[in-house]
CSV table of C-alpha atoms and ligand atoms in Angstrom, one decimal:
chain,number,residue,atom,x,y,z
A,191,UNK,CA,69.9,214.9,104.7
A,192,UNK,CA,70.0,213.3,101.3
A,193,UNK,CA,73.8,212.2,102.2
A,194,UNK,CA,72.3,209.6,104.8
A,195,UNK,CA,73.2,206.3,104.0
A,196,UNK,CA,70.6,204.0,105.0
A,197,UNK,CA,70.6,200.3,106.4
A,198,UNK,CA,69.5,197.9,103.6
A,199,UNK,CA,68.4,195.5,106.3
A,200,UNK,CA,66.2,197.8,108.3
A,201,UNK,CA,66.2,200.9,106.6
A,202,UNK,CA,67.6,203.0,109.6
A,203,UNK,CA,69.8,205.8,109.1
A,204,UNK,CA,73.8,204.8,109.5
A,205,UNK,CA,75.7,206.5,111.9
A,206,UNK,CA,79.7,205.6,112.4
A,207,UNK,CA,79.9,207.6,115.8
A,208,UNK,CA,78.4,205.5,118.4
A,209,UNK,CA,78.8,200.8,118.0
A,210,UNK,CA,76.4,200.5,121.1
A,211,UNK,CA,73.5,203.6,119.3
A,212,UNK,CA,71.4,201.4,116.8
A,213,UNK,CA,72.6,202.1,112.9
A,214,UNK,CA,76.2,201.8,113.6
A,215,UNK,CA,78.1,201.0,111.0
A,216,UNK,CA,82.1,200.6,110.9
A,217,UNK,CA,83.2,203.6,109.0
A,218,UNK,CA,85.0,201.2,106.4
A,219,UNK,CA,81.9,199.3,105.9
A,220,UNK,CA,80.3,202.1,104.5
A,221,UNK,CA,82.1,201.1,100.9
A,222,UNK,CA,80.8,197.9,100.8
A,223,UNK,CA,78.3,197.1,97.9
A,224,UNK,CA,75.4,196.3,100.8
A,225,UNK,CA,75.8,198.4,103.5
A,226,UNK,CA,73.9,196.9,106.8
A,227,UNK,CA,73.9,198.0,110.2
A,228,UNK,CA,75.5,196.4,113.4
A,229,UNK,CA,72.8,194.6,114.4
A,230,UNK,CA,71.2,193.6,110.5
A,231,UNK,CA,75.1,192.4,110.2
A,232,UNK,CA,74.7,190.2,112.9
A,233,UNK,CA,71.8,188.9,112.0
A,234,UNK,CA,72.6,187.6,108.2
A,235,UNK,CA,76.2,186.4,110.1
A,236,UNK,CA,74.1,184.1,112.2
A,237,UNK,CA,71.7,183.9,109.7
A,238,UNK,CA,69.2,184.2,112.3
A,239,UNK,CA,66.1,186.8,113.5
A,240,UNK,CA,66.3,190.0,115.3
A,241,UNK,CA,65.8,188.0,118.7
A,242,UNK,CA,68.8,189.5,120.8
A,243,UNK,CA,68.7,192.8,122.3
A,244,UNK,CA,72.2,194.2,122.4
A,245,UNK,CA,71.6,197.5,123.7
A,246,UNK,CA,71.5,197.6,127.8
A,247,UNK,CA,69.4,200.7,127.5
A,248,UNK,CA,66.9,199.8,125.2
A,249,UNK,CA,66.0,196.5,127.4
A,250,UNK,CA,65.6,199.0,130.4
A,251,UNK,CA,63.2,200.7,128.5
A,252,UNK,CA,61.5,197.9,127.9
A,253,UNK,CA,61.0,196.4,131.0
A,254,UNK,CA,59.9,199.7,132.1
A,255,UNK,CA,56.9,200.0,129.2
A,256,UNK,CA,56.0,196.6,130.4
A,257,UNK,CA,55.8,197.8,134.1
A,258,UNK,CA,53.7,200.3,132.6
A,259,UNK,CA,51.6,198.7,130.7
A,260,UNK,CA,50.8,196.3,133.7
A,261,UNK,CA,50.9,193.5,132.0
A,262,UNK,CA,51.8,189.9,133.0
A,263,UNK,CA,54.9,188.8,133.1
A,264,UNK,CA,55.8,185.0,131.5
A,265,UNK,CA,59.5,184.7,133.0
A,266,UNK,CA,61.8,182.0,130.8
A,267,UNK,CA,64.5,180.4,133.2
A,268,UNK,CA,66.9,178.1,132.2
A,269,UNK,CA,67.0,175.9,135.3
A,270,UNK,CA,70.6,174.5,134.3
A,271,UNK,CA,71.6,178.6,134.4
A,272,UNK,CA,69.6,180.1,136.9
A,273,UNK,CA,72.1,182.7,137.3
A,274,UNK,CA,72.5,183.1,134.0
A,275,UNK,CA,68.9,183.5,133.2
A,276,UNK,CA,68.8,186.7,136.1
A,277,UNK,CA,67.7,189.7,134.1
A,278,UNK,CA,69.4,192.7,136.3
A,279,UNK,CA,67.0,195.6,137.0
A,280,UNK,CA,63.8,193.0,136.9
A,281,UNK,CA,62.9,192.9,140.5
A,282,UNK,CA,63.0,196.9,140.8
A,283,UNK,CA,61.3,197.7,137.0
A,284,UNK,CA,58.5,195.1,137.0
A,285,UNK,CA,58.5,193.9,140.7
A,286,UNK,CA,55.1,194.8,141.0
A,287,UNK,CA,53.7,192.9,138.2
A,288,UNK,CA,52.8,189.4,138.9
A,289,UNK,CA,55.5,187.3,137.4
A,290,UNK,CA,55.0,183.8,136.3
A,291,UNK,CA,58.3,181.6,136.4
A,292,UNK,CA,58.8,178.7,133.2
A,293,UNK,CA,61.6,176.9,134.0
A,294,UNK,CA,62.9,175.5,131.5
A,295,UNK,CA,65.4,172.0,130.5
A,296,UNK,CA,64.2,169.9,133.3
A,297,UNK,CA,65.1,167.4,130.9
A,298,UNK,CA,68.8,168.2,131.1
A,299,UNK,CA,68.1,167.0,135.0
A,300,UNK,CA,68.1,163.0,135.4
A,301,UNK,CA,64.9,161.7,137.0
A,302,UNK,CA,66.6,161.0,140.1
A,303,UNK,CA,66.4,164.6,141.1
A,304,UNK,CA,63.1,165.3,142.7
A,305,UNK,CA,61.3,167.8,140.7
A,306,UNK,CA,59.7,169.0,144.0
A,307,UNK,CA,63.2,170.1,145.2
A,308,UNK,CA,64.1,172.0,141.8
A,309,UNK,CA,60.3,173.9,142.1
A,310,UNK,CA,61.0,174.9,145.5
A,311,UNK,CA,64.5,176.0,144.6
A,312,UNK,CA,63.4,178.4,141.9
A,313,UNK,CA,60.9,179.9,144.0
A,314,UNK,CA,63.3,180.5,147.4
A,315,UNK,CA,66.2,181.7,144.4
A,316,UNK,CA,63.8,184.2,142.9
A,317,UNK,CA,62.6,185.6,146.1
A,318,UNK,CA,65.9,186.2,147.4
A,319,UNK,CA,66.4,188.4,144.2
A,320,UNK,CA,63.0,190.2,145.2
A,321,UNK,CA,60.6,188.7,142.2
A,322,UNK,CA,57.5,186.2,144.2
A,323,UNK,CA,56.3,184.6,141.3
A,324,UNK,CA,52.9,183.7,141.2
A,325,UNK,CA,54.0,180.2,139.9
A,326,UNK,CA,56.4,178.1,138.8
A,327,UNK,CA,56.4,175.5,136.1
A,328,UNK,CA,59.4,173.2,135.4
A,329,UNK,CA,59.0,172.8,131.3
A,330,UNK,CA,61.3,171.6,128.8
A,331,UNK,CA,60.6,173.6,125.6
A,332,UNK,CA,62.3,171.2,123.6
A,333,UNK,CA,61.1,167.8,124.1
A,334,UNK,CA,57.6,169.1,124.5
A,335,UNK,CA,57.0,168.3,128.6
A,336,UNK,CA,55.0,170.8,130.7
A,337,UNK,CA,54.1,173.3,127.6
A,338,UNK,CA,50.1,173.0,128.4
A,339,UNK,CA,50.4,174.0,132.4
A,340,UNK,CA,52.6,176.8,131.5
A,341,UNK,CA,49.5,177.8,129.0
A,342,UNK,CA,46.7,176.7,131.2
A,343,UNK,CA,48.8,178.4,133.8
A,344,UNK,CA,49.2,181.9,131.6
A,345,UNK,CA,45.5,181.6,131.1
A,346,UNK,CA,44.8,181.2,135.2
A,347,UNK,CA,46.4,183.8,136.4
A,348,UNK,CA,47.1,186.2,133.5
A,349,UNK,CA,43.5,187.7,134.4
A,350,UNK,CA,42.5,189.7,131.4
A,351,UNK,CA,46.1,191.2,131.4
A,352,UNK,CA,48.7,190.9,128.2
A,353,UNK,CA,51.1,188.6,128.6
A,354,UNK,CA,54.9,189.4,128.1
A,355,UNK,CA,57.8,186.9,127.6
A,356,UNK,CA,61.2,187.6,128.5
A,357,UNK,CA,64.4,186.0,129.1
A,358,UNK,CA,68.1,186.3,128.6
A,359,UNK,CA,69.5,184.7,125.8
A,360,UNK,CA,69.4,180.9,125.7
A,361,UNK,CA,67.2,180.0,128.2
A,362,UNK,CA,65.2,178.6,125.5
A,363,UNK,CA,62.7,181.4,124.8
A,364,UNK,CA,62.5,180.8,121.3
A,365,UNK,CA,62.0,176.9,121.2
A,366,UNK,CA,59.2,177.5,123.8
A,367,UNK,CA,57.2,180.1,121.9
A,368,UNK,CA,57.3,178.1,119.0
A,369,UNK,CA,55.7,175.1,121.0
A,370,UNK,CA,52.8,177.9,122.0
A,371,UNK,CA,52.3,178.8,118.3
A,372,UNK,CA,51.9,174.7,117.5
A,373,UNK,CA,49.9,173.9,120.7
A,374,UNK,CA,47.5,177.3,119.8
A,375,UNK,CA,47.2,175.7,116.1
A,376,UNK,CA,47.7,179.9,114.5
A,377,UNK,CA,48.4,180.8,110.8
A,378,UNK,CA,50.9,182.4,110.0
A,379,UNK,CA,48.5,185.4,109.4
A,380,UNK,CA,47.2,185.4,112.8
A,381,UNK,CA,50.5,186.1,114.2
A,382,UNK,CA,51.8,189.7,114.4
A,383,UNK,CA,55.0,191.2,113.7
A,384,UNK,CA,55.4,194.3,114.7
A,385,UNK,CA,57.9,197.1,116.2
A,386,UNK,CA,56.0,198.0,119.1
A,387,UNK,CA,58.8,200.5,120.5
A,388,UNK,CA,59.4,203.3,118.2
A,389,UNK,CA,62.7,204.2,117.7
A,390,UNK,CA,63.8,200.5,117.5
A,391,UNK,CA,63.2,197.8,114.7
A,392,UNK,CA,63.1,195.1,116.7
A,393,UNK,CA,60.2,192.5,115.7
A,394,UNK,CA,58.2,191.4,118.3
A,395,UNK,CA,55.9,188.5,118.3
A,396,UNK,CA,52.4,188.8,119.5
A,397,UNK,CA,49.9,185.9,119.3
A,398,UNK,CA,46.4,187.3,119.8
A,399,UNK,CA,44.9,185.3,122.8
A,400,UNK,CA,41.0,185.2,123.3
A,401,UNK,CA,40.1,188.2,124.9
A,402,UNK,CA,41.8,190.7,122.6
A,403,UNK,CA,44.9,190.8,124.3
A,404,UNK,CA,48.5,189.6,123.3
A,405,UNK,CA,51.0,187.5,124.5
A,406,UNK,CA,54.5,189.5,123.6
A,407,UNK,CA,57.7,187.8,122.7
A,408,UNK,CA,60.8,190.0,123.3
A,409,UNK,CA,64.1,190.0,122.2
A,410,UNK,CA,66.4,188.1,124.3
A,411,UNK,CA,68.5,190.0,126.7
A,412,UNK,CA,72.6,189.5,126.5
A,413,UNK,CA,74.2,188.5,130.1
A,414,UNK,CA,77.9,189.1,129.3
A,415,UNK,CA,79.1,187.7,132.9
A,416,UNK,CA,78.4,183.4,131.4
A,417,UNK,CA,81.0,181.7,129.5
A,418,UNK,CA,78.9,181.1,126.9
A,419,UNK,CA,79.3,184.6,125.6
A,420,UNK,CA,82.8,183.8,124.3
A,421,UNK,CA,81.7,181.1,122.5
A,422,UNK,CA,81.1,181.3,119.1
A,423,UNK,CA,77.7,180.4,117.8
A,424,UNK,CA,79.4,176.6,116.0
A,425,UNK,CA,80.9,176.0,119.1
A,426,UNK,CA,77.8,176.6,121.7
A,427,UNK,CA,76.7,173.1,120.9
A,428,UNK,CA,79.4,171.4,122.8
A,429,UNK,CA,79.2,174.5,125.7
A,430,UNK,CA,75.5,174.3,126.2
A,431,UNK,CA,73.9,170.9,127.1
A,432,UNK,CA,71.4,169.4,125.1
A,433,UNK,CA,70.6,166.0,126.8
A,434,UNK,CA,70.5,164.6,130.3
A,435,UNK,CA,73.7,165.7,132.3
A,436,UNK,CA,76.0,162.6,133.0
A,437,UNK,CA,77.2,164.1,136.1
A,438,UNK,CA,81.1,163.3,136.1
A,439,UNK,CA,83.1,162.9,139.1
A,440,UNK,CA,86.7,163.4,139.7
A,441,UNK,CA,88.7,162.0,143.0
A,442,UNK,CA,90.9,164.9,143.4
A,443,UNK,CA,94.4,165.3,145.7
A,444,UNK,CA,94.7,168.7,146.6
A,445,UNK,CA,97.5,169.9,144.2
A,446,UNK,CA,95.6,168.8,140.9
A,447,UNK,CA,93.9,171.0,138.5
A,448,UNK,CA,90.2,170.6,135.8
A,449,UNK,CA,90.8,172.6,132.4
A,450,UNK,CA,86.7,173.0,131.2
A,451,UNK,CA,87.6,172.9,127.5
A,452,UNK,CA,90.0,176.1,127.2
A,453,UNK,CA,87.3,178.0,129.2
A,454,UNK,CA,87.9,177.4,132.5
A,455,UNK,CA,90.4,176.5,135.1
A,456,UNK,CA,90.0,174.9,138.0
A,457,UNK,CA,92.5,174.5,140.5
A,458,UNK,CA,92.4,171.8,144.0
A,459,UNK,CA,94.5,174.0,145.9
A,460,UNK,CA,94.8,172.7,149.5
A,461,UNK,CA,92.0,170.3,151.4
A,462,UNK,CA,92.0,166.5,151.6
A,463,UNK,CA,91.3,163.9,149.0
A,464,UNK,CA,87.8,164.2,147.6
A,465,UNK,CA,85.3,164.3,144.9
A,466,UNK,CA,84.2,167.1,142.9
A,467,UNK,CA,81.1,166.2,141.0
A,468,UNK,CA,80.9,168.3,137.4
A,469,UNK,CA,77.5,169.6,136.2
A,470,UNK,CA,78.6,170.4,132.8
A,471,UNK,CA,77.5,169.7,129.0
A,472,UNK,CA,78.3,165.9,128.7
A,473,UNK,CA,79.9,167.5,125.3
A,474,UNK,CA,82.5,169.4,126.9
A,475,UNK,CA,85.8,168.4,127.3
A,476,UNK,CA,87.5,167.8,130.9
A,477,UNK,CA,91.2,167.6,131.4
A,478,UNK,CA,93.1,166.5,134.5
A,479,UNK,CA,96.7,167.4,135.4
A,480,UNK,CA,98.8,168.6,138.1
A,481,UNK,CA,98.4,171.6,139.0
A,482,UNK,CA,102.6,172.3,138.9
A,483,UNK,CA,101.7,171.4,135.6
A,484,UNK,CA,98.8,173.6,134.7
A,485,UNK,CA,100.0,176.6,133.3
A,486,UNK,CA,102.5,174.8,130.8
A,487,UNK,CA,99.4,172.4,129.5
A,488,UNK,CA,97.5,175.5,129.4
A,489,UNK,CA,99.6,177.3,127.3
A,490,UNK,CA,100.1,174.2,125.0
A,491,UNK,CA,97.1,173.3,124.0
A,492,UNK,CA,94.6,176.0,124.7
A,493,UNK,CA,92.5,176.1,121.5
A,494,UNK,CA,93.4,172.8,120.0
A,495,UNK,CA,93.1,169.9,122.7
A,496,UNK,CA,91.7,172.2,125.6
A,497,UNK,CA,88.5,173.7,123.2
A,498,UNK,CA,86.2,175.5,122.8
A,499,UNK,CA,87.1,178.0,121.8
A,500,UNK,CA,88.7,177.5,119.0
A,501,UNK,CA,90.4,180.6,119.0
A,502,UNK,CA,91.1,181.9,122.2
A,503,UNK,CA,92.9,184.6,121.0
A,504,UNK,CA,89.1,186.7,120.8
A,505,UNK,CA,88.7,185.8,124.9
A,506,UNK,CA,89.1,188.3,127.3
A,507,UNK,CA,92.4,187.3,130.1
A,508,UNK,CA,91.5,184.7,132.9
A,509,UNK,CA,90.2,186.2,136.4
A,510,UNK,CA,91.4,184.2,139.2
A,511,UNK,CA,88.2,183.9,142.6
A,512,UNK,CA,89.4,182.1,145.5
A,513,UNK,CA,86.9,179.9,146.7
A,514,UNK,CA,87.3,178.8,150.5
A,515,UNK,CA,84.7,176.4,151.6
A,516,UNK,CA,84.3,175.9,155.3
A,517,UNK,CA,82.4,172.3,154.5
A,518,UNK,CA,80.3,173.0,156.9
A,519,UNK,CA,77.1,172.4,153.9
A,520,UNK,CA,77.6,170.6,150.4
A,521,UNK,CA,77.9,173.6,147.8
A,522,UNK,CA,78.1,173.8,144.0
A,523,UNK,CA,80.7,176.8,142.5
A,524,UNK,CA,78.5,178.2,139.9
A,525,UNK,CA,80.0,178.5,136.6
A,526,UNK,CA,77.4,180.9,134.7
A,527,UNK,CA,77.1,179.7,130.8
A,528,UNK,CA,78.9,176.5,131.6
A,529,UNK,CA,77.2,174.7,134.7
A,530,UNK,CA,78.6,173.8,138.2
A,531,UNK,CA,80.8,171.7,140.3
A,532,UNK,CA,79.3,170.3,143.8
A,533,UNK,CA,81.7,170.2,146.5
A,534,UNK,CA,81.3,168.3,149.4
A,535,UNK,CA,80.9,168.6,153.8
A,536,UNK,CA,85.0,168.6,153.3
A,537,UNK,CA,86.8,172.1,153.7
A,538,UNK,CA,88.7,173.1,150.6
A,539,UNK,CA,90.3,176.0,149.3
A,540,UNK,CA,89.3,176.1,145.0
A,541,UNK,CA,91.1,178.7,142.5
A,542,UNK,CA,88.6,179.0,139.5
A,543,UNK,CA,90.0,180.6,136.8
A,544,UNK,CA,87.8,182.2,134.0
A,545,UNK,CA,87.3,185.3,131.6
A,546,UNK,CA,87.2,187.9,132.8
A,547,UNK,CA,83.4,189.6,133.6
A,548,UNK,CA,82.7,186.2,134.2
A,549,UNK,CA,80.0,185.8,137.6
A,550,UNK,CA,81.3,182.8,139.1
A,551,UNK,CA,79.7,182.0,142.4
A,552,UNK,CA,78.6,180.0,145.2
A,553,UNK,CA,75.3,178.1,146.5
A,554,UNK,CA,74.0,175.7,148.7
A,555,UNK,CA,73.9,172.3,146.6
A,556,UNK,CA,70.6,172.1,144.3
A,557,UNK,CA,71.4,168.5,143.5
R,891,LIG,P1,66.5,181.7,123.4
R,891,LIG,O1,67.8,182.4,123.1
R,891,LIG,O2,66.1,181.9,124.8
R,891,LIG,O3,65.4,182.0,122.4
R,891,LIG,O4,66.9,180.2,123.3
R,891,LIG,P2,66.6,179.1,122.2
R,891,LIG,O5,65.2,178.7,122.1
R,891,LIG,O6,67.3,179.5,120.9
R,891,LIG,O7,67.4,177.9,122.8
R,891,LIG,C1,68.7,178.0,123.2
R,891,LIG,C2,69.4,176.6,123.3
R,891,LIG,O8,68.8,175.8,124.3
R,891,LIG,C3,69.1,175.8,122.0
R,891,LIG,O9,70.3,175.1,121.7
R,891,LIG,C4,68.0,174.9,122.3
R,891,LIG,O10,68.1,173.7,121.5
R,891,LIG,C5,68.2,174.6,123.8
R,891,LIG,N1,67.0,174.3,124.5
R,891,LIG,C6,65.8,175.1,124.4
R,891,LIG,N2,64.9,174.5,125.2
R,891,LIG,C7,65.5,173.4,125.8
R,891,LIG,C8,65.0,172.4,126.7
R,891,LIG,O11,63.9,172.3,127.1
R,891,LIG,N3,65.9,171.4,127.0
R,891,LIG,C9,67.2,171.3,126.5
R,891,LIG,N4,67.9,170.3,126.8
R,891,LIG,N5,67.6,172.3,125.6
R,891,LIG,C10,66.8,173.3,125.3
C-alpha cells in the first residue's frame, strides 16, 4: 500500500489503531515533518537506545524463544529491588533452564551487612518464586566489584550453551554489559547488533564468546507495580540510589505520618513509640508531620516541597494497604522502586499510601 506511512526511526509501517502494537503513531502525529513511532519517539525523548521492551507480549515471546533455544540464563537483580527486579512468567517460561543470579548494587549496602546473609537471601527469595539458580554473585556494575566471577562464573557453568541477559528495567543491566565489553577488551566490530526476533526492531547485543556462541543482551522489561515508573527520567536520580544507603531512623508516636517525597505516604496509625528505620535513596526527601495533619500538608505542598515528582498531576490516585504487624519477627514493608522501611519485634498497625498498581509488601528483615 503506497499510502503507508513509514517510521523514519525504524522504518516500520505506522498504524494509529493500536498504542500497545509496535508502529503506533498518535493520529495527529502523522502531520508532523518527521513522523516516528511510539517507541522511536521515546527513544530520541530520552535520547537513549532501544533498551526497554514496552510490549508485555513481545517479552513473553521472548522468554519463551530463550526457553527454546536452551540457552543460559544470566539473571540481573537489583539487590536494593528484589521485588522489583521479579520478571513475572520467568519461573514457568525458562524454569528449566539453569539460571545464574548477578546481583547487583551491593555497594548501595554498607559493609556492616554481611554479604553472606544478602547471598543466601537471594537464593531462599528466588526459590520461593520457583527459579534455583545455579549461582549467585553479589556485583556492583558500577563501581566495577565482582564483574570477573560473574564472567568466570558465566564461563563455569554456561557449558557450551548461549548465554542470555535479562532483567527489568534499572537493575543495572546496561552499566554491567558495558563492564563485560571493557573487561572482554572487543571492537566495536566484534560486537553484533542485530534484530534477532522478526517482527520487532529491537537491537540486541551479542558479544561472540569463544566457542561460537553468544552472550545476548535483551531489552529491559517494564515492571509498572515500583514507584519509580512515575518518575520522570530527570527526576529518577533522586528516587533511585546511587551511593551507600544512610539508613535513617525516625522515633515515631503512633498518630504521626512519613511523606517519601510526594510519592509515598506513610501513616503510624496505632502501636507504641518506636523506630522505623528507612532504606531509601539518601537523595530523597522525608517529611514528618502529624498525621491529623497529613492530608492538609499533602495537599499543600505535593509537587513543590513534597517532590519528586514534580508534577503529580501525571500520577495515578494514592492506594491505601493496611499493614498489621503482629511483632512477633522484625519486618521491612517493601516499597518497590523506592526501597523499604524495617519495623521492629513491636506490634503496629502502618497505612502506606501509594499509586496506585503499586506492589507494596511485606518480608522478614534482610538487614
Ligand atoms: P538497566 O535499565 O537495567 O540497563 O539499568 P542501567 O544500567 O541503566 O542502570 C540503572 C541505574 O542504576 C543507573 O542510574 C545506574 O547508574 C545505576 N546502577 C547500575 N549499576 C549500579 C551499581 O552497581 N550500583 C549502584 N549504586 N547503582 C548502579
Amino acid at each position: 500500500d503506497s499510502e503507508t506511512k513509514h517510521c523514519e526511526g525504524c522504518g516500520i509501517a505506522l498504524q494509529t489503531e493500536d498504542p500497545d502494537q509496535a508502529g503506533y503513531i498518535p493520529e495527529q502525529a502523522l502531520t508532523r515533518e518527521v513522523v516516528l513511532c511510539k517507541r522511536c519517539f521515546r527513544i530520541r525523548h530520552y535520547g537513549e537506545m532501544a533498551k526497554v521492551e514496552q510490549d508485555p507480549d513481545a517479552y513473553l515471546h521472548r522468554l519463551d524463544e530463550i526457553a527454546r533455544s536452551e540457552g543460559f540464563v544470566v539473571w540481573v537483580v537489583d539487590l536494593f529491588d528484589f521485588a522489583g527486579s521479579w520478571i513475572p512468567g520467568l519461573a514457568r517460561r525458562i524454569g528449566n533452564l539453569p539460571v545464574l543470579i548477578a546481583a547487583n548494587k551491593v555497594d548501595l549496602f554498607p559493609p556492616s551487612v554481611k554479604r553472606e546473609r544478602l547471598r543466601g537471601w537471594i537464593f531462599q527469595s528466588a526459590k520461593k518464586l520457583g527459579i534455583r539458580p545455579v549461582d549467585v554473585v553479589l556485583i556492583s556494575a558500577e563501581v566495577g566489584i565482582g564483574i570477573r566471577q560473574v564472567m568466570e562464573a558465566i564461563e563455569f557453568y554456561r557449558d557450551h550453551r548461549d548465554v542470555y541477559m535479562i532483567g527489568t528495567t534499572n537493575v543495572g543491566k546496561s552499566t554491567l554489559i558495558n563492564q563485560i565489553l571493557k573487561k572482554a577488551k572487543l571492537t566495536e566490530k566484534e560486537i553484533i547488533t542485530t534484530s534477532p526476533y522478526p517482527g520487532t526492531t529491537l537491537d540486541a547485543i551479542r558479544i561472540p564468546l569463544e566457542d561460537r556462541k553468544f552472550l545476548v543482551d535483551t531489552p529491559g522489561i517494564v515492571r509498572e507495580d515500583r514507584v519509580s515508573e512515575w518518575v520522570e527520567p530527570g527526576e529518577l536520580k533522586s528516587v533511585i540510589p546511587h551511593k551507600t544507603i544512610k539508613p535513617r531512623v525516625y522515633q515515631l508516636n503512633d498518630q504521626q505520618t512519613l511523606f517519601f517525597g510526594g510519592l509515598v505516604r506513610f501513616d503510624f496509625v496505632r502501636g507504641n513509640r518506636q523506630s522505623f528505620v528507612c532504606y531509601l535513596s539518601n537523595q530523597l526527601y522525608i517529611h514528618r508531620t502529624k498525621l491529623e495533619k497529613a492530608d492538609e500538608v499533602w495537599d499543600k505542598h505535593r509537587g513543590k516541597l513534597l517532590s519528586p515528582p514534580k508534577r503529580p498531576d501525571n500520577l495515578p490516585p494514592l492506594k491505601k494497604h493496611v499493614i498489621h504487624l503482629k511483632g512477633e519477627k522484625k519486618t521491612d514493608i517493601v516499597i518497590p522502586g523506592l526501597g523499604w522501611v524495617a519495623c521492629g519485634k513491636n506490634a503496629v498497625w502502618v497505612e502506606v499510601y501509594a499509586p496506585e498498581g503499586t506492589g507494596v509488601s511485606t518480608r522478614p528483615s534482610i538487614i
